[in-house]
Short mmCIF file of C-alpha atoms in Angstrom, two decimals:
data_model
loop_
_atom_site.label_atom_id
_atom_site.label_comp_id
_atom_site.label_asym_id
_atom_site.label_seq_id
_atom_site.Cartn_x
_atom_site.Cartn_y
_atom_site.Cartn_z
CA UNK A 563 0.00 0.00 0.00
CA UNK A 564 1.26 3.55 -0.88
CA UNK A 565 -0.36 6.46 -0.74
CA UNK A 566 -0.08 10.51 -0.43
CA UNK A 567 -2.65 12.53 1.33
CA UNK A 568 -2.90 16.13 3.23
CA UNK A 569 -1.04 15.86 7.09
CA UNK A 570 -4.20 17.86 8.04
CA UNK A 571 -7.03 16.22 6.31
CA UNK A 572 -5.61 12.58 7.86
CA UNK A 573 -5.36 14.47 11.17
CA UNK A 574 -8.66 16.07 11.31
CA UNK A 575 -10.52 12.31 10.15
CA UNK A 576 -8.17 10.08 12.33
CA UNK A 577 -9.23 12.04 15.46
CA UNK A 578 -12.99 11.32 14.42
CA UNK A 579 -12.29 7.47 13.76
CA UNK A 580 -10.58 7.06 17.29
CA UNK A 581 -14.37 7.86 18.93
CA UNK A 582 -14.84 4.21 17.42
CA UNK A 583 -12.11 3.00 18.78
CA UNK A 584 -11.26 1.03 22.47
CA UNK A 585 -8.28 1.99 24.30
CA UNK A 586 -7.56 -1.25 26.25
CA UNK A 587 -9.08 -4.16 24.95
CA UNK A 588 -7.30 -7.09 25.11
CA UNK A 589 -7.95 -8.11 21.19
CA UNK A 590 -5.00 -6.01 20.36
CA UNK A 591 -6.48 -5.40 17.10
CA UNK A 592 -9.26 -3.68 17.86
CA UNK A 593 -6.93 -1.14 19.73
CA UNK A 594 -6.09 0.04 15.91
CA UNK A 595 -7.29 2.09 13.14
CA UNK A 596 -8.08 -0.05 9.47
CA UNK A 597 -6.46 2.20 6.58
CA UNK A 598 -7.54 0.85 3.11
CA UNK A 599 -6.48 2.24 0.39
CA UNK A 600 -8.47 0.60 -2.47
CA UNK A 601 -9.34 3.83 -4.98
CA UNK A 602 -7.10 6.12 -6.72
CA UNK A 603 -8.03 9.13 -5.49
CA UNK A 604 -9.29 8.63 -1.45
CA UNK A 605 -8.47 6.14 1.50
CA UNK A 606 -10.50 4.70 4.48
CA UNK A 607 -10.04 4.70 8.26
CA UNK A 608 -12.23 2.61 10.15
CA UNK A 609 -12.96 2.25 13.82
CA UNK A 610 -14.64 -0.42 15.39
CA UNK A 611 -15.58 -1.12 19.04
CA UNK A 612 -17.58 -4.02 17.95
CA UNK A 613 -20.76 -1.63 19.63
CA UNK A 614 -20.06 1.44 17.65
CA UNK A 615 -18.15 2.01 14.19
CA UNK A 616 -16.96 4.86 12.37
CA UNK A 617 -15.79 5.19 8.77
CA UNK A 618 -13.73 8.31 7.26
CA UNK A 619 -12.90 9.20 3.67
CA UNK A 620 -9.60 11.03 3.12
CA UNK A 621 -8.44 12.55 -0.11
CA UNK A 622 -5.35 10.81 -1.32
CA UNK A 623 -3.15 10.09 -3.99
CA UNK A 624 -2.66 5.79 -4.23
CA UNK A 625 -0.34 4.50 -5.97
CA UNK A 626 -0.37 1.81 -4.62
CA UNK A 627 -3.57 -0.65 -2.99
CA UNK A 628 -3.69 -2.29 0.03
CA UNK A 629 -4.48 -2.37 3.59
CA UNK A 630 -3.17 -1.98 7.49
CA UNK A 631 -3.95 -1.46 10.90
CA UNK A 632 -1.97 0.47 13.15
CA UNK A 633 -2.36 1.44 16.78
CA UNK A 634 -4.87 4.31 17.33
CA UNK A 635 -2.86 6.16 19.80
CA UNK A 636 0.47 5.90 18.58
CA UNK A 637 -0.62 6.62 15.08
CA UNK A 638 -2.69 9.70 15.82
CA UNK A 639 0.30 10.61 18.05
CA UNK A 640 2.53 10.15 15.10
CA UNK A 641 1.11 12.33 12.26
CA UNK A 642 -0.03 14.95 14.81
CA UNK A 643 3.93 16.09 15.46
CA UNK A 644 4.68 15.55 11.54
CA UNK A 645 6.78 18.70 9.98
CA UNK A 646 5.08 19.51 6.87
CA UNK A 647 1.46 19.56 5.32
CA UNK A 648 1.86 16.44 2.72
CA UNK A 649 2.49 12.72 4.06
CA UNK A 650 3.55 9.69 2.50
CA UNK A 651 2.17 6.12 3.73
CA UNK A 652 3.85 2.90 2.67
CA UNK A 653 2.71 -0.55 4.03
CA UNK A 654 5.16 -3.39 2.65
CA UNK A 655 3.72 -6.89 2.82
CA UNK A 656 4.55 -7.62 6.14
CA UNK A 657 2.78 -4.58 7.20
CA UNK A 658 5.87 -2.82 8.21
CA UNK A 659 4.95 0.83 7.69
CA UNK A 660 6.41 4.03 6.47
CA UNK A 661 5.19 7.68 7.48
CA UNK A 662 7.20 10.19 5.37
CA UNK A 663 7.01 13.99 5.94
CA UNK A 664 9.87 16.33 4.92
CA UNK A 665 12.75 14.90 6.51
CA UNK A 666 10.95 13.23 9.22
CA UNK A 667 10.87 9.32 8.60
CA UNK A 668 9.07 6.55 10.94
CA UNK A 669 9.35 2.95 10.47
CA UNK A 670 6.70 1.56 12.87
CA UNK A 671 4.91 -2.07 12.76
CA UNK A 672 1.49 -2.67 11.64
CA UNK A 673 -0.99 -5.59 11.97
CA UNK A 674 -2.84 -7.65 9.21
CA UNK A 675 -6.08 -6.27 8.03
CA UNK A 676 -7.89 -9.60 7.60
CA UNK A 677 -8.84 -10.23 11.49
CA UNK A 678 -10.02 -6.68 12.12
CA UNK A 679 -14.07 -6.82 12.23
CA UNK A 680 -16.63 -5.59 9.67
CA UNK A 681 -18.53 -3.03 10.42
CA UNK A 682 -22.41 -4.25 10.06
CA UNK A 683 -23.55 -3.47 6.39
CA UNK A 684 -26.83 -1.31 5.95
CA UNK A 685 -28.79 -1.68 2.60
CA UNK A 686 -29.20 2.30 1.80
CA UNK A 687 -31.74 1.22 -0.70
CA UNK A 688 -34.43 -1.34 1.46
CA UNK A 689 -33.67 0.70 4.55
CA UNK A 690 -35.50 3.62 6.42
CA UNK A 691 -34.07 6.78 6.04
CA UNK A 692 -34.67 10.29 7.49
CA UNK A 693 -33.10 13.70 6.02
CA UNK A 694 -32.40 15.83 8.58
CA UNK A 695 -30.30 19.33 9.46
CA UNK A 696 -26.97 18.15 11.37
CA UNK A 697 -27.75 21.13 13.70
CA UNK A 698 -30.92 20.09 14.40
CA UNK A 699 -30.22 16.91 15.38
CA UNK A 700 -26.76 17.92 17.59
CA UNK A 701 -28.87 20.12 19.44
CA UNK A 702 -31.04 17.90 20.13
CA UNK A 703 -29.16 15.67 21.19
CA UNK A 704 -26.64 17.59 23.80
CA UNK A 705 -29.79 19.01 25.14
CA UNK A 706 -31.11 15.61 26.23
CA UNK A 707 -27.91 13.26 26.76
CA UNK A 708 -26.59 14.05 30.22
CA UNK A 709 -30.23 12.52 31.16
CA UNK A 710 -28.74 8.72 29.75
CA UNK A 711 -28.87 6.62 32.34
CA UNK A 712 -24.95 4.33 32.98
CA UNK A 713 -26.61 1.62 34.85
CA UNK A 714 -26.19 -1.36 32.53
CA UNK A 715 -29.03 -3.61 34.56
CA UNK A 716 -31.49 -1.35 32.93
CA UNK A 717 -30.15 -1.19 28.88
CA UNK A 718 -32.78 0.59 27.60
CA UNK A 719 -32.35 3.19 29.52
CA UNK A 720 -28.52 3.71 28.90
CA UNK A 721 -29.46 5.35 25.20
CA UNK A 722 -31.85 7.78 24.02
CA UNK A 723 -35.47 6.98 22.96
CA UNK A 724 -35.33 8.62 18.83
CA UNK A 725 -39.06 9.12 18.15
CA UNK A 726 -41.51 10.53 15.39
CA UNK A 727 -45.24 10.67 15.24
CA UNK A 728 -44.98 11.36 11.76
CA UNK A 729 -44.29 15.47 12.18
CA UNK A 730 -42.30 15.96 15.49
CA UNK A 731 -39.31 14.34 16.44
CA UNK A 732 -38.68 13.76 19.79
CA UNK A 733 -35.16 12.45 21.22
CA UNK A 734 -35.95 11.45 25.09
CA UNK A 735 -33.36 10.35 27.97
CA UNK A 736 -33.89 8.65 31.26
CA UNK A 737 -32.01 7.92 33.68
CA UNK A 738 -34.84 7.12 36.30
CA UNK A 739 -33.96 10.37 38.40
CA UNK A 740 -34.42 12.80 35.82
CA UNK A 741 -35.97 12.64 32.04
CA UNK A 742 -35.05 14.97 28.87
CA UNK A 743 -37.14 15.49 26.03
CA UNK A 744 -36.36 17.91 22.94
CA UNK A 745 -38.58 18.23 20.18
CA UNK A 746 -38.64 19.54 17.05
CA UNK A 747 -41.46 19.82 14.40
CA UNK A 748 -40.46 18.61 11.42
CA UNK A 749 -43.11 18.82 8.56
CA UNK A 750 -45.99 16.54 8.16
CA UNK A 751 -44.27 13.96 5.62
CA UNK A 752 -41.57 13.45 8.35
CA UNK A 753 -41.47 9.21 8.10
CA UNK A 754 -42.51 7.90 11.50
CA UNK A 755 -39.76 5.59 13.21
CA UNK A 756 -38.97 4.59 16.82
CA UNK A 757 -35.88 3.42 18.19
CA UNK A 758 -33.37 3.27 21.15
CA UNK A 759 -29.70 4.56 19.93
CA UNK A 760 -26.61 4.13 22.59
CA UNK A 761 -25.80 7.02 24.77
CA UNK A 762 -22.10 6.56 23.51
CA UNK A 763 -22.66 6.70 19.97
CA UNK A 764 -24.85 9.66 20.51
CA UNK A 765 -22.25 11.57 22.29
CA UNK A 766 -19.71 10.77 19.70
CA UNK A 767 -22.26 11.66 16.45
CA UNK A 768 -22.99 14.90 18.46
CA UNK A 769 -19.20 16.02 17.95
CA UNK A 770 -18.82 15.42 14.54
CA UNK A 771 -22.06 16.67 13.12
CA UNK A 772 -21.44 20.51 12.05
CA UNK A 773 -23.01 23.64 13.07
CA UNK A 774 -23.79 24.29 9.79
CA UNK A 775 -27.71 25.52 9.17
CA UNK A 776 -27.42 23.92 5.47
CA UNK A 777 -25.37 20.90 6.15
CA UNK A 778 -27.40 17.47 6.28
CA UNK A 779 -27.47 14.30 7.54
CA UNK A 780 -29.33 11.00 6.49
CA UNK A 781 -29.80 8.54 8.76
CA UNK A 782 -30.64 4.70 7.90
CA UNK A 783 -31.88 1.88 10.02
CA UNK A 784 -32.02 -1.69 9.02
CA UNK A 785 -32.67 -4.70 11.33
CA UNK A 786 -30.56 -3.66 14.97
CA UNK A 787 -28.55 -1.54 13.13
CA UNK A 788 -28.85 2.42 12.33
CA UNK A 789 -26.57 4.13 10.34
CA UNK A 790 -25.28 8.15 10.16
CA UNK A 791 -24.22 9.37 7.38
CA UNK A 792 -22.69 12.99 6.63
CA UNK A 793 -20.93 12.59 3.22
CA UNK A 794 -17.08 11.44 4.15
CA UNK A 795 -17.97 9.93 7.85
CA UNK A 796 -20.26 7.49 8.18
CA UNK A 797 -21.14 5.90 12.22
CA UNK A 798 -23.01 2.46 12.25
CA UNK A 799 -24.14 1.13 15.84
CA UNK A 800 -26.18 -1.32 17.40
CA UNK A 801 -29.99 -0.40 18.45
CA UNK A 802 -30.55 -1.26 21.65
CA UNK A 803 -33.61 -3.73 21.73
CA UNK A 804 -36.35 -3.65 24.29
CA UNK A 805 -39.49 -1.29 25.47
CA UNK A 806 -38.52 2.66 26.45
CA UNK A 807 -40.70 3.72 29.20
CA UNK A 808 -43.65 5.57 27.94
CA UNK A 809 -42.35 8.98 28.91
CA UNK A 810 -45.50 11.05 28.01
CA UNK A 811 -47.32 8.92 31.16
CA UNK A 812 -44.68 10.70 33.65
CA UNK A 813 -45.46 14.68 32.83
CA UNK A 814 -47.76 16.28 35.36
CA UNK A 815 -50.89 17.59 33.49
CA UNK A 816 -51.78 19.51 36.52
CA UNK A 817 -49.15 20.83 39.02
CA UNK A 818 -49.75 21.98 42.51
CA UNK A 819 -47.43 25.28 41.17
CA UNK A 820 -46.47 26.97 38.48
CA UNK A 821 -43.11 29.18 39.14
CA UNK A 822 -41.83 31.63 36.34
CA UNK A 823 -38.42 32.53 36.70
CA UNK A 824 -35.34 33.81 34.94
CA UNK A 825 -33.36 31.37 34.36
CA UNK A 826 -30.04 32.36 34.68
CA UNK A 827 -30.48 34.34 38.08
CA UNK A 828 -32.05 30.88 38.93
CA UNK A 829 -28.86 28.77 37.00
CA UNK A 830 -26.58 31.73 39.37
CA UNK A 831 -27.65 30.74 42.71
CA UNK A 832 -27.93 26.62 42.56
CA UNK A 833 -24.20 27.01 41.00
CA UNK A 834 -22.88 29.24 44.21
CA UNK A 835 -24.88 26.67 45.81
CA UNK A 836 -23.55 23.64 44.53
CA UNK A 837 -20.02 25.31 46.13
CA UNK A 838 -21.25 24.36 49.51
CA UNK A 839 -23.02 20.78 48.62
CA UNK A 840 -19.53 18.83 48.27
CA UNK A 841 -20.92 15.63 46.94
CA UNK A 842 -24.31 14.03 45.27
CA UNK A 843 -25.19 12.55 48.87
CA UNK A 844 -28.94 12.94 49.88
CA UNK A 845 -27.96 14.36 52.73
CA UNK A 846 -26.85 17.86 50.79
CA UNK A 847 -29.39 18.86 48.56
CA UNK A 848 -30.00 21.92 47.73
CA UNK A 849 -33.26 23.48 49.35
CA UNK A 850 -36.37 25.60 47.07
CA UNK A 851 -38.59 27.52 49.17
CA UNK A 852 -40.96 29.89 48.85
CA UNK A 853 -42.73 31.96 51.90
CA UNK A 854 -44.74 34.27 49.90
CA UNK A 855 -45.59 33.90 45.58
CA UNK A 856 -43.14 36.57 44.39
CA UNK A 857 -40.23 34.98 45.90
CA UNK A 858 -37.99 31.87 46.13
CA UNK A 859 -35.19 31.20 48.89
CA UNK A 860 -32.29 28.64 47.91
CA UNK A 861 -30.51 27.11 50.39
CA UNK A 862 -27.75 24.60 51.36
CA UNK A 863 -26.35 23.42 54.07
CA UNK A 864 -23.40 21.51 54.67
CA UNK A 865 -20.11 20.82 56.73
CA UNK A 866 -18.32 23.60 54.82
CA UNK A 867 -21.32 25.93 55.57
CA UNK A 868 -24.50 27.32 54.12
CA UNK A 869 -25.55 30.07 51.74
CA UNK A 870 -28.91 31.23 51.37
CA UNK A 871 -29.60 33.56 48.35
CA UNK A 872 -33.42 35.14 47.15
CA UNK A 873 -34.61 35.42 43.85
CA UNK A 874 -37.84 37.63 42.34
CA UNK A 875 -40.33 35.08 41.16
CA UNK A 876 -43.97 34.72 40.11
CA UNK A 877 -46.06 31.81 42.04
CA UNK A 878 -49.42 30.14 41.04
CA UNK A 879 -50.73 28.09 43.16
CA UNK A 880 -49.00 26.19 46.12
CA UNK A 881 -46.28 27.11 48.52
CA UNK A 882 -43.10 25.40 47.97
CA UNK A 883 -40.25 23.52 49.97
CA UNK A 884 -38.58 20.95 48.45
CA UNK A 885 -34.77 19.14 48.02
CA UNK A 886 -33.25 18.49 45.13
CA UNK A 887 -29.70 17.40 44.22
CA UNK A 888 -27.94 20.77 42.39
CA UNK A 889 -26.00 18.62 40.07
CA UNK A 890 -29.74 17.27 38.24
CA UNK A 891 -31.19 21.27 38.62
CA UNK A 892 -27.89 22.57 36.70
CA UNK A 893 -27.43 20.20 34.27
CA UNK A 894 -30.67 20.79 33.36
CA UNK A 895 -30.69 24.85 33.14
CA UNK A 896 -27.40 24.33 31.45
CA UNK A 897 -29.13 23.08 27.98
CA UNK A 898 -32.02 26.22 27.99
CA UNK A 899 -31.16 28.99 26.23
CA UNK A 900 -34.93 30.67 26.91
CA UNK A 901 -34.14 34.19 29.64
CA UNK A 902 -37.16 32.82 31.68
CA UNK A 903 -38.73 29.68 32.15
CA UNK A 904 -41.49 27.66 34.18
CA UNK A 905 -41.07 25.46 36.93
CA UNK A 906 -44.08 23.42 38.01
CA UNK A 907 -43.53 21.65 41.26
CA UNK A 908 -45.74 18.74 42.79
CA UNK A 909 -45.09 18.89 46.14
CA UNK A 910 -42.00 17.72 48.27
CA UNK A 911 -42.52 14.00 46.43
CA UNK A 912 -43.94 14.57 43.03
CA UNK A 913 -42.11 15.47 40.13
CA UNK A 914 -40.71 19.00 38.66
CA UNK A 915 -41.40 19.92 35.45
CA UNK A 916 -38.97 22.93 33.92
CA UNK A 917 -40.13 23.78 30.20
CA UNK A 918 -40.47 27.25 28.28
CA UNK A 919 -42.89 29.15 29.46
CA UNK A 920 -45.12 29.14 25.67
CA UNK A 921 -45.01 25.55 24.45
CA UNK A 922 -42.99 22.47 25.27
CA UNK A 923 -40.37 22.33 22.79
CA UNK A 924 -38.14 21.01 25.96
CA UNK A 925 -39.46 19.52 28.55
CA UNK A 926 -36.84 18.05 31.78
CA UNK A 927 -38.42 16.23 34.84
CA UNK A 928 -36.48 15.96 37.98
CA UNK A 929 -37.61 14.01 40.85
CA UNK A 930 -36.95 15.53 44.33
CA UNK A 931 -35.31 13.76 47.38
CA UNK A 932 -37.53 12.96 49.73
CA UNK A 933 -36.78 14.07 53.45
#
């Protein structure tokens, strides 16, 4: 194999393979990045996790076909300190390797291509397929992942819920504390699917889709398997099977109170007061109360000491005092980018709601800690 190619385009498409790629698994192989070079004017880099894979296409100049895989790290560590902007690749056929750049010159070991896995092949033409903005759908998605649960006795729950009536799509996260929905209308001949995507590969998809308004991405499911695809990178992963909790069932219809507030005076005070709670224990929460409906008091208490801070509200309904742990309230008003919002509380054991005040593009549930 032989092959020339910009330093900075195999840079920039390496770093997006190695989100595919496991660090310390014991099947050396899959510790590596698959370079193919089997056109004349582009290679591939593949990386596979046997749960998530990601393919990139790089401009190139072959001379020569073939195929390698080298160590993630140590080859992303390797063309990141080359000299100059053009590299050349050879691969002999004992894999030994070449990286040429100016008068720079490694000679590093490779692995045979044959044993590294394929990447689960999707049928473009017999699969579904949406067409969707890549903004869109990053948004949506960083708005709604921190909510992913990591407890692996519940799978279904450790990925996102990806779900269209057939106009809006929803993307919903649970971790059984807290639930994130984002919606989006989009247009009544949006096709209607349903699925359960991996928290990981959503994370990783979310930094490599652009903030481009125009750019687009289609996205293909076939059997367990759904694939993105943005032109030159392409992610396949695993669906996770099983039933997602029927999240509309959870929402309040009628809360006890209804709290308008701005949301980053609110977002101000849990953050000083998270500087007192030192840990997620039950036992530090941070405190809401309200003594009278055009104010809220936020408190916390703990071995390094307390703060107590007021902010200017409007109140419907109910008094309020309730716990909740800071880290769930911040991560949530975090992701809104609305200056005020509505809080609708159920008591000191019933759920929170926080959503815009017109609609319910967002919607985040928190549950409090009971005393």
């Amino acid at each position: 194999m032989k092959f020339t190619c910009s330093r900075d385009d195999l840079v920039n498409n390496v770093s997006i393979v190695q989100r595919a790629v496991t660090t310390n698994s014991t099947v050396n192989i899959l510790n590596g990045i698959l370079i193919e070079a089997s056109d004349d004017d582009k290679i591939k880099l593949t990386g596979y996790d046997l749960q998530t894979g990601i393919e990139a296409d790089v401009e190139a100049s072959v001379t020569e076909k073939g195929a390698v895989v080298i160590d993630s790290k140590f080859f992303g560590d390797i063309i990141r300190k080359l000299p100059e902007p053009e590299v050349d690749i050879i691969s002999d056929s004992n894999f030994q390797t070449t990286i040429k750049c100016g008068q720079a010159e490694f000679k590093i070991a490779g692995l045979d291509p044959e044993p590294f896995p394929k990447i689960p092949e999707i049928d473009e033409t017999g699969a579904e397929k949406i067409v969707m903005g890549q903004k869109i759908l990053k948004n949506m998605i960083n708005h709604t992942i921190f909510a992913v649960s990591r407890d692996n006795s519940r799978p279904v729950l450790t990925g996102s819920n990806i779900v269209s009536d057939g106009s809006v799509l929803s993307v919903v996260s649970i971790d059984g504390f807290r639930m994130a929905i984002n919606r989006e209308d989009m247009g009544n001949d949006f096709p209607k699917i349903n699925y359960i995507v991996p928290g990981k590969a959503l994370t990783e998809m979310s930094k490599i889709l652009s903030d481009d308004e125009d750019a687009e991405i289609n996205i293909y499911t076939s059997m367990q398997n759904l694939l993105f695809d943005i032109g030159n990178v392409r992610m396949v992963s695993r669906l996770i099977e099983g039933q997602f909790i029927n999240f509309d069932s959870i929402i309040t219809k009628n809360p006890k109170t209804v709290i308008t507030i701005n949301r980053k005076q609110f977002l101000d005070a849990v953050d000083r007061a998270s500087l007192i709670i030192m840990t997620d224990d039950r036992k530090c929460p941070v405190r809401f109360l309200s003594n009278n409906p055009s104010e809220l008091t936020v408190q916390a208490t703990s071995a390094r000491g307390n703060l107590q801070e007021n902010i200017s509200i409007s109140l419907e309904g109910d008094l309020i005092d309730v716990d909740f742990n800071s880290r769930y309230v911040l991560d949530v008003l975090k992701n809104i980018d609305d200056e005020e919002i509505k809080v609708e509380v159920n008591g000191g054991q019933g759920p929170c709601i926080i959503k815009p005040v017109e609609g319910e593009k967002y919607i985040y549930l928190i549950l409090p800690i009971r005393r």
